[in-house]
């Protein structure tokens, strides 16, 4: 059964394979599955890790720095929170702004302010340009792309390899087209491929501000900065240090959140940026906000105490997540390591396993899985405008279901991939 | 000393008065005061009322409706929170959206989406109009005006009387000028005058959508919906019911928050809007946000239990605030009831006492108070573009300082008003 090679099989063999797979598929269909591998959200066991957050203040709402967190004031966050999360972003406290509960919102606001008003002062608003384009390493995060689409920013896909975005391409495109005003990056445990950008890639990205047109910004979404699955996970170089070296401090803005550290939706979002970028952000946030929830910031500071506490908390997440990723990877290995029906990377962190079918099969696999009530992220979602040109990428998110559910879902997934592959070979 | 009538005094008397006041002023100057009547923020005694918020979940993060508040999901808030705050806004739960920690942010987002994308679908964005104007009842809230200014919306001041905005003027302006796309309102205990709009005014505002041009929106900032100082405070008619009666449900959007109910900055913001307006909001919030902090919503639900609990909590605020307002009003009465140097309204709720000097004196009074280290809100702040045409309005915010501090600050204020008045009479 494990020998699965549609290329080597003749038509009779393929028809036999199809028949057998169809039987398995029908059996799964009547099994009444109800499984979901779509969303990169924490499981309840992970959320339990932070249950002490409520009540952690013990009635003391004043920060060590003397701020009554219950009242107005402080547009950019508590000093204690800045110190803690500057370590998480490999930055400096004076470069940190702590926002609300959503780094997506911070990214949206940053892009909005760049679009409407310009981060470099009067005359630098992107909306006044004839055309604004963003480079989008693919596959990537669909919600980044939705922001660009909403603001009318043209997205240009860029290929990724094991080191991150293909930098020769990135540099050539930026040199050739002054309409390119930025790039999305998820530099560690990239969503969904799991790739961590190499030191050289980080250094080359830090130099883009020197070859780009004006008002260029890399959106460095370090969403999985601390989200390792094992201790030997690759480390990301500090982009802020690289920018300082190359004199491009304004060209990269870094983001992160505790959505997948404490509570998803009740965590903290933060950004690291140059003095000039922070000044622009605070100017416009001062119009649109009374400041972030400082009580929740104090809770986070008390809960972790320091960066060591934060890292040891992440080890507990890893212990819960690792078996979930292992079951996905073990099943992929078992059924597809000896054939080319599916390829994938083995992530050392993050929230996803990204797989590639043979070209033209991703949509079919997702549809077949849907028939089995196994929900997969829509094929194409990790691409600008939802279009995967080779229709091959599928993002698997194993964090939320139980190990047993993941195993069932993956067994069903295997049947769907094989069935779609045989169908194609028979065409 | 109390007889203070610069109009009846001859030049000699005025000069004597000036000399005496200058001595008082100098004495205050050397007293080393450091007082602040600028910001409508709760005092620490008020904040203490909600200290049980932290820990109130007792480790139970699941809502009664079965939602794990610790995880992603739910763009418009917990059903339990919608039910609670629909009562606060005199609306229906299905019309409520619970946002983050700042109603200012909700208002900014609403205006931003109306400006950039249009709340009534494609082709309705304000930015595509030649000109967009907003009516601004004055004096009003400076942060409303800052949003208009940031988005390039032209502000037109409208006078207020004891019933709210002068509706004859409002209606005439809207009929005459299709560029008018909305109006700011703080309908109960208006910031800063304390006026509560009369039933007739509310009903006429609900009819504006029938005489306005398309895409017209009243921003109904019901910031002080529950913030009474005494039980006989005037009641505000329900704008949503009035709009339903006149078929103008899309023309008014209502806002509120618990910033001055629980914690300022760590509370909840909410809005009430028509199905169509909510749909537009959720479409764009879905791009810019992962949803609001549901854990904090659950805390609020648990803390108040129901609307009766919320109202009895507000009585505790009133008991703390009333003596602060009384000292302000008593001192004003003592020194200015028998002359026309100062006029004011007596608020039955809200956060401010709004006073008017003789024309042309507000800036001078604020400057004099500044010399005594008594901080007052900059004159002009409650007017569009910071310009009070008669330079007479001063906003006094007595919530934050202690009763003793308010008394000292008001005694100094009295000297400043008198000194400025005598200076003027001598010119």
PDB file of C-alpha atoms in Angstrom, chain B residues 5-200:
ATOM      1  CA  UNK B   5     -19.105  94.932  39.144  1.00  0.00           C
ATOM      2  CA  UNK B   6     -16.582  96.382  36.733  1.00  0.00           C
ATOM      3  CA  UNK B   7     -19.299  98.027  34.661  1.00  0.00           C
ATOM      4  CA  UNK B   8     -20.572 100.151  37.533  1.00  0.00           C
ATOM      5  CA  UNK B   9     -17.089 101.105  38.765  1.00  0.00           C
ATOM      6  CA  UNK B  10     -15.289 104.311  37.876  1.00  0.00           C
ATOM      7  CA  UNK B  11     -11.644 104.371  36.866  1.00  0.00           C
ATOM      8  CA  UNK B  12     -10.314 105.011  40.362  1.00  0.00           C
ATOM      9  CA  UNK B  13     -12.316 102.161  41.796  1.00  0.00           C
ATOM     10  CA  UNK B  14     -11.115  99.923  38.990  1.00  0.00           C
ATOM     11  CA  UNK B  15      -7.515 100.812  39.675  1.00  0.00           C
ATOM     12  CA  UNK B  16      -7.977 100.067  43.351  1.00  0.00           C
ATOM     13  CA  UNK B  17      -9.595  96.764  42.453  1.00  0.00           C
ATOM     14  CA  UNK B  18      -6.734  95.936  40.131  1.00  0.00           C
ATOM     15  CA  UNK B  19      -4.165  96.715  42.797  1.00  0.00           C
ATOM     16  CA  UNK B  20      -5.920  94.565  45.357  1.00  0.00           C
ATOM     17  CA  UNK B  21      -6.360  91.701  42.885  1.00  0.00           C
ATOM     18  CA  UNK B  22      -2.739  91.956  41.823  1.00  0.00           C
ATOM     19  CA  UNK B  23      -1.700  91.576  45.476  1.00  0.00           C
ATOM     20  CA  UNK B  24      -3.886  88.494  45.786  1.00  0.00           C
ATOM     21  CA  UNK B  25      -2.455  87.197  42.524  1.00  0.00           C
ATOM     22  CA  UNK B  26       1.121  87.733  43.704  1.00  0.00           C
ATOM     23  CA  UNK B  27       0.380  86.015  46.984  1.00  0.00           C
ATOM     24  CA  UNK B  28      -1.005  83.018  45.076  1.00  0.00           C
ATOM     25  CA  UNK B  29       2.020  83.052  42.829  1.00  0.00           C
ATOM     26  CA  UNK B  30       4.375  82.704  45.763  1.00  0.00           C
ATOM     27  CA  UNK B  31       2.173  80.004  47.314  1.00  0.00           C
ATOM     28  CA  UNK B  32       3.725  77.436  44.971  1.00  0.00           C
ATOM     29  CA  UNK B  33       0.486  75.952  43.695  1.00  0.00           C
ATOM     30  CA  UNK B  34       0.521  72.959  41.345  1.00  0.00           C
ATOM     31  CA  UNK B  35      -3.051  72.236  40.307  1.00  0.00           C
ATOM     32  CA  UNK B  36      -4.702  70.834  37.215  1.00  0.00           C
ATOM     33  CA  UNK B  37      -8.295  71.250  36.067  1.00  0.00           C
ATOM     34  CA  UNK B  38      -7.684  70.235  32.446  1.00  0.00           C
ATOM     35  CA  UNK B  39      -8.543  66.649  31.863  1.00  0.00           C
ATOM     36  CA  UNK B  40     -11.853  64.844  32.203  1.00  0.00           C
ATOM     37  CA  UNK B  41     -10.282  61.810  33.788  1.00  0.00           C
ATOM     38  CA  UNK B  42     -11.577  59.796  36.729  1.00  0.00           C
ATOM     39  CA  UNK B  43      -9.993  60.249  40.126  1.00  0.00           C
ATOM     40  CA  UNK B  44      -8.327  57.334  41.890  1.00  0.00           C
ATOM     41  CA  UNK B  45     -11.241  56.957  44.319  1.00  0.00           C
ATOM     42  CA  UNK B  46     -13.482  56.364  41.305  1.00  0.00           C
ATOM     43  CA  UNK B  47     -11.057  53.877  39.804  1.00  0.00           C
ATOM     44  CA  UNK B  48     -10.927  51.992  43.096  1.00  0.00           C
ATOM     45  CA  UNK B  49     -14.623  51.168  42.567  1.00  0.00           C
ATOM     46  CA  UNK B  50     -13.628  48.682  39.853  1.00  0.00           C
ATOM     47  CA  UNK B  51     -10.563  47.125  41.419  1.00  0.00           C
ATOM     48  CA  UNK B  52     -12.314  43.773  41.633  1.00  0.00           C
ATOM     49  CA  UNK B  53     -12.188  43.551  37.828  1.00  0.00           C
ATOM     50  CA  UNK B  54      -8.848  41.750  38.012  1.00  0.00           C
ATOM     51  CA  UNK B  55      -9.507  38.259  39.269  1.00  0.00           C
ATOM     52  CA  UNK B  56     -13.241  38.402  38.709  1.00  0.00           C
ATOM     53  CA  UNK B  57     -13.149  35.473  36.279  1.00  0.00           C
ATOM     54  CA  UNK B  58     -12.033  33.009  38.940  1.00  0.00           C
ATOM     55  CA  UNK B  59     -10.227  31.045  36.254  1.00  0.00           C
ATOM     56  CA  UNK B  60     -13.369  30.644  34.138  1.00  0.00           C
ATOM     57  CA  UNK B  61     -12.781  32.164  30.735  1.00  0.00           C
ATOM     58  CA  UNK B  62     -15.751  30.594  29.009  1.00  0.00           C
ATOM     59  CA  UNK B  63     -18.773  32.840  28.560  1.00  0.00           C
ATOM     60  CA  UNK B  64     -22.281  31.692  29.382  1.00  0.00           C
ATOM     61  CA  UNK B  65     -22.884  31.548  25.636  1.00  0.00           C
ATOM     62  CA  UNK B  66     -20.093  28.956  25.419  1.00  0.00           C
ATOM     63  CA  UNK B  67     -17.321  31.085  23.917  1.00  0.00           C
ATOM     64  CA  UNK B  68     -13.725  30.533  25.001  1.00  0.00           C
ATOM     65  CA  UNK B  69     -12.786  34.185  25.404  1.00  0.00           C
ATOM     66  CA  UNK B  70      -9.080  33.303  25.375  1.00  0.00           C
ATOM     67  CA  UNK B  71      -9.010  32.422  21.688  1.00  0.00           C
ATOM     68  CA  UNK B  72      -9.507  34.137  18.326  1.00  0.00           C
ATOM     69  CA  UNK B  73     -12.955  34.790  16.947  1.00  0.00           C
ATOM     70  CA  UNK B  74     -15.899  37.142  17.293  1.00  0.00           C
ATOM     71  CA  UNK B  75     -15.436  40.428  15.475  1.00  0.00           C
ATOM     72  CA  UNK B  76     -18.312  42.234  17.136  1.00  0.00           C
ATOM     73  CA  UNK B  77     -18.217  41.064  20.734  1.00  0.00           C
ATOM     74  CA  UNK B  78     -19.687  38.608  23.224  1.00  0.00           C
ATOM     75  CA  UNK B  79     -23.482  38.250  23.184  1.00  0.00           C
ATOM     76  CA  UNK B  80     -23.544  38.883  26.939  1.00  0.00           C
ATOM     77  CA  UNK B  81     -21.647  42.176  26.519  1.00  0.00           C
ATOM     78  CA  UNK B  82     -23.940  43.227  23.670  1.00  0.00           C
ATOM     79  CA  UNK B  83     -26.985  42.640  25.857  1.00  0.00           C
ATOM     80  CA  UNK B  84     -25.533  44.644  28.735  1.00  0.00           C
ATOM     81  CA  UNK B  85     -24.413  47.652  26.738  1.00  0.00           C
ATOM     82  CA  UNK B  86     -27.425  47.788  24.446  1.00  0.00           C
ATOM     83  CA  UNK B  87     -29.316  48.762  27.602  1.00  0.00           C
ATOM     84  CA  UNK B  88     -26.739  51.466  28.299  1.00  0.00           C
ATOM     85  CA  UNK B  89     -27.281  52.918  24.806  1.00  0.00           C
ATOM     86  CA  UNK B  90     -31.046  52.400  24.824  1.00  0.00           C
ATOM     87  CA  UNK B  91     -30.656  50.171  21.768  1.00  0.00           C
ATOM     88  CA  UNK B  92     -31.009  46.477  20.845  1.00  0.00           C
ATOM     89  CA  UNK B  93     -28.324  43.783  21.239  1.00  0.00           C
ATOM     90  CA  UNK B  94     -28.426  42.992  17.507  1.00  0.00           C
ATOM     91  CA  UNK B  95     -27.432  46.574  16.755  1.00  0.00           C
ATOM     92  CA  UNK B  96     -24.404  46.551  19.055  1.00  0.00           C
ATOM     93  CA  UNK B  97     -20.763  46.066  18.187  1.00  0.00           C
ATOM     94  CA  UNK B  98     -18.293  45.867  21.071  1.00  0.00           C
ATOM     95  CA  UNK B  99     -14.906  47.220  20.121  1.00  0.00           C
ATOM     96  CA  UNK B 100     -11.597  47.644  21.868  1.00  0.00           C
ATOM     97  CA  UNK B 101     -10.791  49.980  24.736  1.00  0.00           C
ATOM     98  CA  UNK B 102     -11.543  53.315  23.093  1.00  0.00           C
ATOM     99  CA  UNK B 103     -14.756  54.757  21.682  1.00  0.00           C
ATOM    100  CA  UNK B 104     -12.577  57.442  20.111  1.00  0.00           C
ATOM    101  CA  UNK B 105     -10.996  54.657  18.068  1.00  0.00           C
ATOM    102  CA  UNK B 106     -14.417  53.318  17.047  1.00  0.00           C
ATOM    103  CA  UNK B 107     -15.445  56.806  15.958  1.00  0.00           C
ATOM    104  CA  UNK B 108     -12.185  57.285  14.078  1.00  0.00           C
ATOM    105  CA  UNK B 109     -12.593  53.933  12.359  1.00  0.00           C
ATOM    106  CA  UNK B 110     -16.190  54.704  11.407  1.00  0.00           C
ATOM    107  CA  UNK B 111     -15.228  58.052   9.967  1.00  0.00           C
ATOM    108  CA  UNK B 112     -12.194  56.555   8.272  1.00  0.00           C
ATOM    109  CA  UNK B 113     -14.235  53.819   6.608  1.00  0.00           C
ATOM    110  CA  UNK B 114     -16.881  56.369   5.540  1.00  0.00           C
ATOM    111  CA  UNK B 115     -14.108  58.549   4.129  1.00  0.00           C
ATOM    112  CA  UNK B 116     -12.009  55.902   2.386  1.00  0.00           C
ATOM    113  CA  UNK B 117     -14.557  53.282   1.352  1.00  0.00           C
ATOM    114  CA  UNK B 118     -18.061  54.599   2.016  1.00  0.00           C
ATOM    115  CA  UNK B 119     -20.467  53.053   4.490  1.00  0.00           C
ATOM    116  CA  UNK B 120     -23.127  52.635   1.807  1.00  0.00           C
ATOM    117  CA  UNK B 121     -20.984  50.581  -0.544  1.00  0.00           C
ATOM    118  CA  UNK B 122     -18.993  51.359  -3.702  1.00  0.00           C
ATOM    119  CA  UNK B 123     -19.259  54.929  -4.911  1.00  0.00           C
ATOM    120  CA  UNK B 124     -20.180  56.365  -1.510  1.00  0.00           C
ATOM    121  CA  UNK B 125     -16.736  57.221  -0.126  1.00  0.00           C
ATOM    122  CA  UNK B 126     -16.548  60.774   1.181  1.00  0.00           C
ATOM    123  CA  UNK B 127     -13.021  61.129  -0.199  1.00  0.00           C
ATOM    124  CA  UNK B 128     -14.489  61.092  -3.709  1.00  0.00           C
ATOM    125  CA  UNK B 129     -16.699  64.112  -2.976  1.00  0.00           C
ATOM    126  CA  UNK B 130     -15.396  67.534  -3.938  1.00  0.00           C
ATOM    127  CA  UNK B 131     -15.841  68.735  -0.384  1.00  0.00           C
ATOM    128  CA  UNK B 132     -17.074  67.138   2.841  1.00  0.00           C
ATOM    129  CA  UNK B 133     -18.315  69.205   5.765  1.00  0.00           C
ATOM    130  CA  UNK B 134     -19.391  68.345   9.293  1.00  0.00           C
ATOM    131  CA  UNK B 135     -21.574  70.337  11.628  1.00  0.00           C
ATOM    132  CA  UNK B 136     -19.947  70.822  15.021  1.00  0.00           C
ATOM    133  CA  UNK B 137     -22.132  72.062  17.878  1.00  0.00           C
ATOM    134  CA  UNK B 138     -19.959  74.366  20.001  1.00  0.00           C
ATOM    135  CA  UNK B 139     -18.458  74.308  22.447  1.00  0.00           C
ATOM    136  CA  UNK B 140     -17.724  70.621  21.847  1.00  0.00           C
ATOM    137  CA  UNK B 141     -15.098  67.907  22.233  1.00  0.00           C
ATOM    138  CA  UNK B 142     -11.694  68.753  20.786  1.00  0.00           C
ATOM    139  CA  UNK B 143     -10.852  65.157  19.881  1.00  0.00           C
ATOM    140  CA  UNK B 144     -13.898  64.918  17.618  1.00  0.00           C
ATOM    141  CA  UNK B 145     -12.629  67.957  15.800  1.00  0.00           C
ATOM    142  CA  UNK B 146      -9.097  66.535  15.512  1.00  0.00           C
ATOM    143  CA  UNK B 147     -10.461  63.520  13.627  1.00  0.00           C
ATOM    144  CA  UNK B 148     -12.207  65.791  11.111  1.00  0.00           C
ATOM    145  CA  UNK B 149      -9.088  67.870  10.743  1.00  0.00           C
ATOM    146  CA  UNK B 150      -6.890  64.808  10.181  1.00  0.00           C
ATOM    147  CA  UNK B 151      -9.188  63.549   7.420  1.00  0.00           C
ATOM    148  CA  UNK B 152      -9.581  66.946   5.781  1.00  0.00           C
ATOM    149  CA  UNK B 153     -13.256  67.326   6.655  1.00  0.00           C
ATOM    150  CA  UNK B 154     -14.319  70.970   6.896  1.00  0.00           C
ATOM    151  CA  UNK B 155     -15.931  71.843  10.216  1.00  0.00           C
ATOM    152  CA  UNK B 156     -18.823  74.273  10.562  1.00  0.00           C
ATOM    153  CA  UNK B 157     -19.646  75.437  14.096  1.00  0.00           C
ATOM    154  CA  UNK B 158     -23.300  75.415  15.194  1.00  0.00           C
ATOM    155  CA  UNK B 159     -24.533  77.201  18.294  1.00  0.00           C
ATOM    156  CA  UNK B 160     -26.025  75.299  21.219  1.00  0.00           C
ATOM    157  CA  UNK B 161     -28.813  76.346  23.541  1.00  0.00           C
ATOM    158  CA  UNK B 162     -30.387  74.664  26.557  1.00  0.00           C
ATOM    159  CA  UNK B 163     -31.985  72.062  24.269  1.00  0.00           C
ATOM    160  CA  UNK B 164     -28.845  71.109  22.359  1.00  0.00           C
ATOM    161  CA  UNK B 165     -27.758  72.306  18.897  1.00  0.00           C
ATOM    162  CA  UNK B 166     -29.962  75.096  17.542  1.00  0.00           C
ATOM    163  CA  UNK B 167     -32.008  72.917  15.230  1.00  0.00           C
ATOM    164  CA  UNK B 168     -33.404  75.672  13.014  1.00  0.00           C
ATOM    165  CA  UNK B 169     -29.823  76.496  12.081  1.00  0.00           C
ATOM    166  CA  UNK B 170     -28.837  72.846  11.683  1.00  0.00           C
ATOM    167  CA  UNK B 171     -31.738  72.090   9.360  1.00  0.00           C
ATOM    168  CA  UNK B 172     -31.252  75.227   7.292  1.00  0.00           C
ATOM    169  CA  UNK B 173     -27.547  74.507   6.822  1.00  0.00           C
ATOM    170  CA  UNK B 174     -28.130  70.905   5.810  1.00  0.00           C
ATOM    171  CA  UNK B 175     -30.828  71.868   3.319  1.00  0.00           C
ATOM    172  CA  UNK B 176     -28.626  74.573   1.821  1.00  0.00           C
ATOM    173  CA  UNK B 177     -25.390  72.599   1.525  1.00  0.00           C
ATOM    174  CA  UNK B 178     -25.197  69.011   0.193  1.00  0.00           C
ATOM    175  CA  UNK B 179     -21.509  68.909   1.149  1.00  0.00           C
ATOM    176  CA  UNK B 180     -22.592  68.535   4.782  1.00  0.00           C
ATOM    177  CA  UNK B 181     -22.203  64.827   5.427  1.00  0.00           C
ATOM    178  CA  UNK B 182     -22.628  64.637   9.159  1.00  0.00           C
ATOM    179  CA  UNK B 183     -22.684  66.154  12.606  1.00  0.00           C
ATOM    180  CA  UNK B 184     -20.965  65.496  15.921  1.00  0.00           C
ATOM    181  CA  UNK B 185     -23.225  65.197  18.976  1.00  0.00           C
ATOM    182  CA  UNK B 186     -22.619  64.542  22.672  1.00  0.00           C
ATOM    183  CA  UNK B 187     -26.298  64.306  23.485  1.00  0.00           C
ATOM    184  CA  UNK B 188     -26.372  63.774  27.250  1.00  0.00           C
ATOM    185  CA  UNK B 189     -24.350  65.988  29.584  1.00  0.00           C
ATOM    186  CA  UNK B 190     -22.665  67.435  26.547  1.00  0.00           C
ATOM    187  CA  UNK B 191     -18.926  68.010  26.696  1.00  0.00           C
ATOM    188  CA  UNK B 192     -18.399  70.660  28.005  1.00  0.00           C
ATOM    189  CA  UNK B 193     -21.719  72.476  28.573  1.00  0.00           C
ATOM    190  CA  UNK B 194     -23.515  69.640  30.361  1.00  0.00           C
ATOM    191  CA  UNK B 195     -26.638  70.183  28.244  1.00  0.00           C
ATOM    192  CA  UNK B 196     -28.887  67.177  27.598  1.00  0.00           C
ATOM    193  CA  UNK B 197     -30.624  67.330  24.236  1.00  0.00           C
ATOM    194  CA  UNK B 198     -34.387  67.771  24.581  1.00  0.00           C
ATOM    195  CA  UNK B 199     -36.816  65.167  23.260  1.00  0.00           C
ATOM    196  CA  UNK B 200     -37.745  67.501  20.418  1.00  0.00           C
TER     197      UNK B 200
END
